[in-house]
Short mmCIF file of C-alpha atoms and ligand atoms in Angstrom, two decimals:
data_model
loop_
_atom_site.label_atom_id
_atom_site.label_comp_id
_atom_site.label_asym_id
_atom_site.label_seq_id
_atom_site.Cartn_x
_atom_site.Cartn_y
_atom_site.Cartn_z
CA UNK Y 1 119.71 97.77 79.46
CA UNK Y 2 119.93 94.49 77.07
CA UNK Y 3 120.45 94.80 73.70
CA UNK Y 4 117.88 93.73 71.59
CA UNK Y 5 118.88 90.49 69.30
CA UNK Y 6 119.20 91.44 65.53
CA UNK Y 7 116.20 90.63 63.81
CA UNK Y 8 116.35 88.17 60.36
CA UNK Y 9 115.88 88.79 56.83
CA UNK Y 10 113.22 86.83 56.76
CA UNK Y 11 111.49 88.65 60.04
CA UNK Y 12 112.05 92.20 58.48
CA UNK Y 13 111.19 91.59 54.33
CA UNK Y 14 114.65 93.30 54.23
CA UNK Y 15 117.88 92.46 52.63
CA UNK Y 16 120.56 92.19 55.03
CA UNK Y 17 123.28 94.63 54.81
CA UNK Y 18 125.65 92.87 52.27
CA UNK Y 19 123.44 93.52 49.74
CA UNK Y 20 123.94 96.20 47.30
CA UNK Y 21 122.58 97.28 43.79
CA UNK Y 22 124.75 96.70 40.87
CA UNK Y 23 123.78 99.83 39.46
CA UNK Y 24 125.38 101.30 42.24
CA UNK Y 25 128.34 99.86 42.11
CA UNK Y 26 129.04 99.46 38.06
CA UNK Y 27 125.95 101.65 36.25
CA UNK Y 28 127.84 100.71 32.93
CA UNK Y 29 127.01 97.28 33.22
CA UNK Y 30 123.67 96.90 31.19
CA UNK Y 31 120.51 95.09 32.92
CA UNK Y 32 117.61 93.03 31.38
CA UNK Y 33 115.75 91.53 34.29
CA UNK Y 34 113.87 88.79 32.76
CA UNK Y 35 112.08 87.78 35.15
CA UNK Y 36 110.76 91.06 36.06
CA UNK Y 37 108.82 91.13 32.92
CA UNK Y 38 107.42 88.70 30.64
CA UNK Y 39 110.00 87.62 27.98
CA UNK Y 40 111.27 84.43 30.23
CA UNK Y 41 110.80 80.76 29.59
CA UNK Y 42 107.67 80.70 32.05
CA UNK Y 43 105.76 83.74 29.74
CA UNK Y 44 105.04 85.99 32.90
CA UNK Y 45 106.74 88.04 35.71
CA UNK Y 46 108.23 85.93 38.04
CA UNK Y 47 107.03 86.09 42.02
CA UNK Y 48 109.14 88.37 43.81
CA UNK Y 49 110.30 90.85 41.25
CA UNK Y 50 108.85 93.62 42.66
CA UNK Y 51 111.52 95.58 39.85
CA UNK Y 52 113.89 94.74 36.88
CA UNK Y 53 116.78 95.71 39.13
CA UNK Y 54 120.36 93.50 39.68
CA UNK Y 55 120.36 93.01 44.07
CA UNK Y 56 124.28 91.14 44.84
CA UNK Y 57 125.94 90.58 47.60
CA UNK Y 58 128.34 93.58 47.93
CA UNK Y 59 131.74 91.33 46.99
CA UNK Y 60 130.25 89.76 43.87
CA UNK Y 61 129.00 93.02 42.85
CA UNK Y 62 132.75 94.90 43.08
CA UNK Y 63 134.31 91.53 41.37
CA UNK Y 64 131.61 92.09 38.44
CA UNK Y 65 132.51 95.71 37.78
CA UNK Y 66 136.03 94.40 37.52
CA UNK Y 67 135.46 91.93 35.07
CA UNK Y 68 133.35 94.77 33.03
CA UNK Y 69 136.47 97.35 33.35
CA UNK Y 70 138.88 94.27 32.16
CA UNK Y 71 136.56 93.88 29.41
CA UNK Y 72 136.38 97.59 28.52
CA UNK Y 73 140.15 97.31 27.24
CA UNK Y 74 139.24 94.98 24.76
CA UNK Y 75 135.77 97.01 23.67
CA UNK Y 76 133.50 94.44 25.58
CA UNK Y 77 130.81 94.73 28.23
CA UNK Y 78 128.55 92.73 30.31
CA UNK Y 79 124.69 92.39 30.34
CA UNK Y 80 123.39 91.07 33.29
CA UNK Y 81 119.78 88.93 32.87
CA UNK Y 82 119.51 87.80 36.85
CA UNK Y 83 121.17 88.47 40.20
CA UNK Y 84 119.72 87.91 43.14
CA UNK Y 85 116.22 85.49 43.00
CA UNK Y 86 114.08 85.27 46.36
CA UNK Y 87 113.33 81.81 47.00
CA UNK Y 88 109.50 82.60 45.92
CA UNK Y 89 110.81 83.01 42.23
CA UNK Y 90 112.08 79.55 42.42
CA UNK Y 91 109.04 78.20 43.77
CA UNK Y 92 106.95 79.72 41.16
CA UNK Y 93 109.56 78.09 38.32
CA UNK Y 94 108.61 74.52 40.00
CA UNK Y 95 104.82 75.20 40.14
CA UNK Y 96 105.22 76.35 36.98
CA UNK Y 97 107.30 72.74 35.98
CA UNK Y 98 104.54 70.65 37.63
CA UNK Y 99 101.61 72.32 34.93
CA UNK Y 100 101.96 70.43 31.91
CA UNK Y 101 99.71 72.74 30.46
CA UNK Y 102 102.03 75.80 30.45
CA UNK Y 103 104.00 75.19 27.77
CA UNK Y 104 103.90 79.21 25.77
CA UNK Y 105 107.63 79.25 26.14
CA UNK Y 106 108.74 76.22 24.77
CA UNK Y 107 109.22 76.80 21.16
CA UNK Y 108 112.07 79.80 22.12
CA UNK Y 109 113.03 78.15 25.26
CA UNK Y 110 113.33 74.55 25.75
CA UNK Y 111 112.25 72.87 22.04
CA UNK Y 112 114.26 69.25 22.95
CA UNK Y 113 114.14 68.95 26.92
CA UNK Y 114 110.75 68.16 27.97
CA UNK Y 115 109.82 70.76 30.62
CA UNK Y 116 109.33 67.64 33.58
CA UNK Y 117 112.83 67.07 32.78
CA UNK Y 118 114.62 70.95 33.51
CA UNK Y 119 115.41 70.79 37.39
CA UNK Y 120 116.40 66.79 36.86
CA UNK Y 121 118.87 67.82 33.79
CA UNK Y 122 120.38 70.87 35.45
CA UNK Y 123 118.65 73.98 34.01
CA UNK Y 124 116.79 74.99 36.62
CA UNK Y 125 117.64 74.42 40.89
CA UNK Y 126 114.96 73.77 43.21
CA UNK Y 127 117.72 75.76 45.45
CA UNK Y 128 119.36 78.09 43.77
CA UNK Y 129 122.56 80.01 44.50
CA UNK Y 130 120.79 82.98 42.94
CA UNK Y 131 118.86 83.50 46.11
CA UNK Y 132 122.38 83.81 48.17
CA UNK Y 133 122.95 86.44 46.26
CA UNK Y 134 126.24 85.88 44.71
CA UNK Y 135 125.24 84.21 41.43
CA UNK Y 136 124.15 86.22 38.10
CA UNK Y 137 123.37 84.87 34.50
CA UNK Y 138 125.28 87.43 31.76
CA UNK Y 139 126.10 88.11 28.29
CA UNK Y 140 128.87 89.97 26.36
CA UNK Y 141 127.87 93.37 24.27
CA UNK Y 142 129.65 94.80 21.91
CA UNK Y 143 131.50 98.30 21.71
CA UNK Y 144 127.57 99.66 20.31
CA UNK Y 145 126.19 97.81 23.16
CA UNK Y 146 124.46 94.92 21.39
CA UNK Y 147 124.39 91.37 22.68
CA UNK Y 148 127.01 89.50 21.54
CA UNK Y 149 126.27 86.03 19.41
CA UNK Y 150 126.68 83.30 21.81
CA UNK Y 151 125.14 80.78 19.59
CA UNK Y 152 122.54 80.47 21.89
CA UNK Y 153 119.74 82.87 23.79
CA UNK Y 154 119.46 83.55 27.25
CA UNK Y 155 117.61 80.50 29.16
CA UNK Y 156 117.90 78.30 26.04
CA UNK Y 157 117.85 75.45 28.14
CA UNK Y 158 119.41 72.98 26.04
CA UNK Y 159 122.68 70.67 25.24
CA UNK Y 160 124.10 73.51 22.34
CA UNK Y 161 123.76 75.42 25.75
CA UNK Y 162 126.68 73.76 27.65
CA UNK Y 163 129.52 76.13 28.01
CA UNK Y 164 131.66 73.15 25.85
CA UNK Y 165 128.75 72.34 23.65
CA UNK Y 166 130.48 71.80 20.06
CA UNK Y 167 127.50 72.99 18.50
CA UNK Y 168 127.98 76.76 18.64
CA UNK Y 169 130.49 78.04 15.56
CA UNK Y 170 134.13 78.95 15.98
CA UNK Y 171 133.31 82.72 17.05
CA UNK Y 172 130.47 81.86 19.09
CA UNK Y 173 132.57 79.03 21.44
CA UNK Y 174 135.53 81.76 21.36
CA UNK Y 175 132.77 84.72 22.73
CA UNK Y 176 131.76 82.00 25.52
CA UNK Y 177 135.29 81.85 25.99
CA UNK Y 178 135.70 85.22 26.26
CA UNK Y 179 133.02 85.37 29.14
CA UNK Y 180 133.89 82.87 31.08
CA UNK Y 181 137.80 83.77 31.45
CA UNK Y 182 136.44 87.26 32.32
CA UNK Y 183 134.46 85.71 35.09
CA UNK Y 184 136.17 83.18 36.50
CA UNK Y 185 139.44 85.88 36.74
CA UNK Y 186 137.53 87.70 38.91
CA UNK Y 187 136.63 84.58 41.50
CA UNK Y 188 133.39 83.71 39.62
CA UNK Y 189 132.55 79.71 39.05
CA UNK Y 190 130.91 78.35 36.12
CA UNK Y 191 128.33 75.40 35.66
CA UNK Y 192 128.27 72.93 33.01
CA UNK Y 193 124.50 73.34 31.65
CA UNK Y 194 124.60 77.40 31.32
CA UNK Y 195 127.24 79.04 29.74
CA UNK Y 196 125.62 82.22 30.98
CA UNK Y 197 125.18 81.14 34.80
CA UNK Y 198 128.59 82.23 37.52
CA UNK Y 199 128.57 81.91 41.07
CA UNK Y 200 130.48 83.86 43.11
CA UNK Y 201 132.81 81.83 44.88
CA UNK Y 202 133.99 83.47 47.88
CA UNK Y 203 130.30 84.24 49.36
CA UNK Y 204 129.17 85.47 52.15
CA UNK Y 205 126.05 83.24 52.99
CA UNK Y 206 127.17 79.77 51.49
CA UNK Y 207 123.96 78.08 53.43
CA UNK Y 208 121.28 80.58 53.03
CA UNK Y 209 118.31 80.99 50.63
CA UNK Y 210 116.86 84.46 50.86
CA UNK Y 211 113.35 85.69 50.00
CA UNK Y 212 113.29 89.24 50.25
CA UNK Y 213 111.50 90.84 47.29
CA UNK Y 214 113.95 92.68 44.20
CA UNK Y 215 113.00 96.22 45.46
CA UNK Y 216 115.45 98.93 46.09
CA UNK Y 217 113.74 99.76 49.08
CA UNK Y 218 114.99 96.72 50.75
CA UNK Y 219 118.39 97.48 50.62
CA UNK Y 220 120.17 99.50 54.00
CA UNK Y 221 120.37 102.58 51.59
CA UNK Y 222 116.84 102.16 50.28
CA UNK Y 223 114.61 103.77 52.33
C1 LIG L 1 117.02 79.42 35.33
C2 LIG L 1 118.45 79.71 34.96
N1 LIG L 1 118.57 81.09 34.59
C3 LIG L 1 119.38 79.37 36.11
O1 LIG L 1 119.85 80.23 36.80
N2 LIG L 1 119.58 78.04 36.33
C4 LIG L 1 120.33 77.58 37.46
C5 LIG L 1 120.61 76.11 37.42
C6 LIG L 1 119.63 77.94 38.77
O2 LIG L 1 118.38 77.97 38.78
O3 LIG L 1 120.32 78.15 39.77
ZN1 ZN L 2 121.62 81.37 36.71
#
């Protein structure tokens, strides 16, 4: 008989079999899913966070947990705020941009870009490499686990933001530094707006935009 034709992500609501959950792969590596919850620039879960979990592609996952063991020589670890985003996440971020009304994150979040002006200045992607799966926005903690000072938050969408921003203070720029050597030894790519946002270079699904939900239960071990 035929073989039947493999069916889509987007047909099943699954992720397709790349896809793995950090915590899997490197449970030492700490996660803060913003936008599973409500601390976030847009003041509310985010669509598609069905959990506060870290979904990568399998590759970026292993070249994260060797950035976090290279770190652990020097007493240094990795936070991770997002991994994977469905492509419903991102279209909630540009409803959300298009409502000049919601503005309850502003004050921690953006206080000097106008909100109409975040996708056009770089802070936020209308398609985001996110939702391929091998991008992730991370910190540094400390030997006790805290957050390291990187002169500015998580999200801070903002110039002092800008991986070579002159604005942060000696040990702040060096602790972006820090991150950013860490990542990019292990095959990651910075941007120029974020100094916490990497994509994984060598990815598996350069051209796709995914919108399975962040649920465990999507994954091929998940059910
Ligand atoms: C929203 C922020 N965390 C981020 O990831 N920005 C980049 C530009 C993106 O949305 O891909
Ligand atoms: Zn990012």
């Amino acid at each position: 008989g035929s073989v039947a034709p493999a069916r889509t992500s987007a047909e099943t609501g699954r992720a397709p079999e790349e896809f793995v959950a950090l915590r899997t792969v490197a449970p030492e590596i700490q996660q803060d899913i913003r936008y599973a919850g409500g601390h976030n620039f847009v003041g509310e879960p985010i669509d598609g966070y069905r959990e506060g979990e870290c979904l990568l592609v399998e590759a970026a996952a292993r070249a994260l947990a060797r950035a976090q063991r290279a770190l652990a020589r020097d007493d240094l670890g990795l936070r991770v705020f997002d991994c994977y985003r469905p492509q419903r996440a991102v279209d909630h971020f540009l409803d959300w941009a298009a409502d000049p009304d919601a503005t309850e994150g502003e004050a921690e979040f953006y206080p000097r870009v106008p909100k109409d002006q975040l996708f056009d200045e770089g802070y936020l992607a209308e398609r985001s490499g996110h939702s391929r799966g091998g991008t992730v926005d991370l910190t540094l903690v400390d030997a006790d686990g805290h957050a390291v000072d990187m002169g500015t938050g998580f999200d801070f969408f903002d110039p002092a933001s800008h991986p070579d921003s002159t604005e942060p203070d000696p040990a702040q720029r060096r602790a972006r530094e820090r991150l950013r050597a860490a990542l990019t030894e292990q095959g990651f790519t910075p941007i120029d707006t974020e100094w916490w946002h990497f994509g994984f270079a060598d990815e598996p699904f350069p051209d796709e935009h995914f919108d399975f939900p962040v649920d465990r239960s999507v994954l091929r071990d998940g059910d």
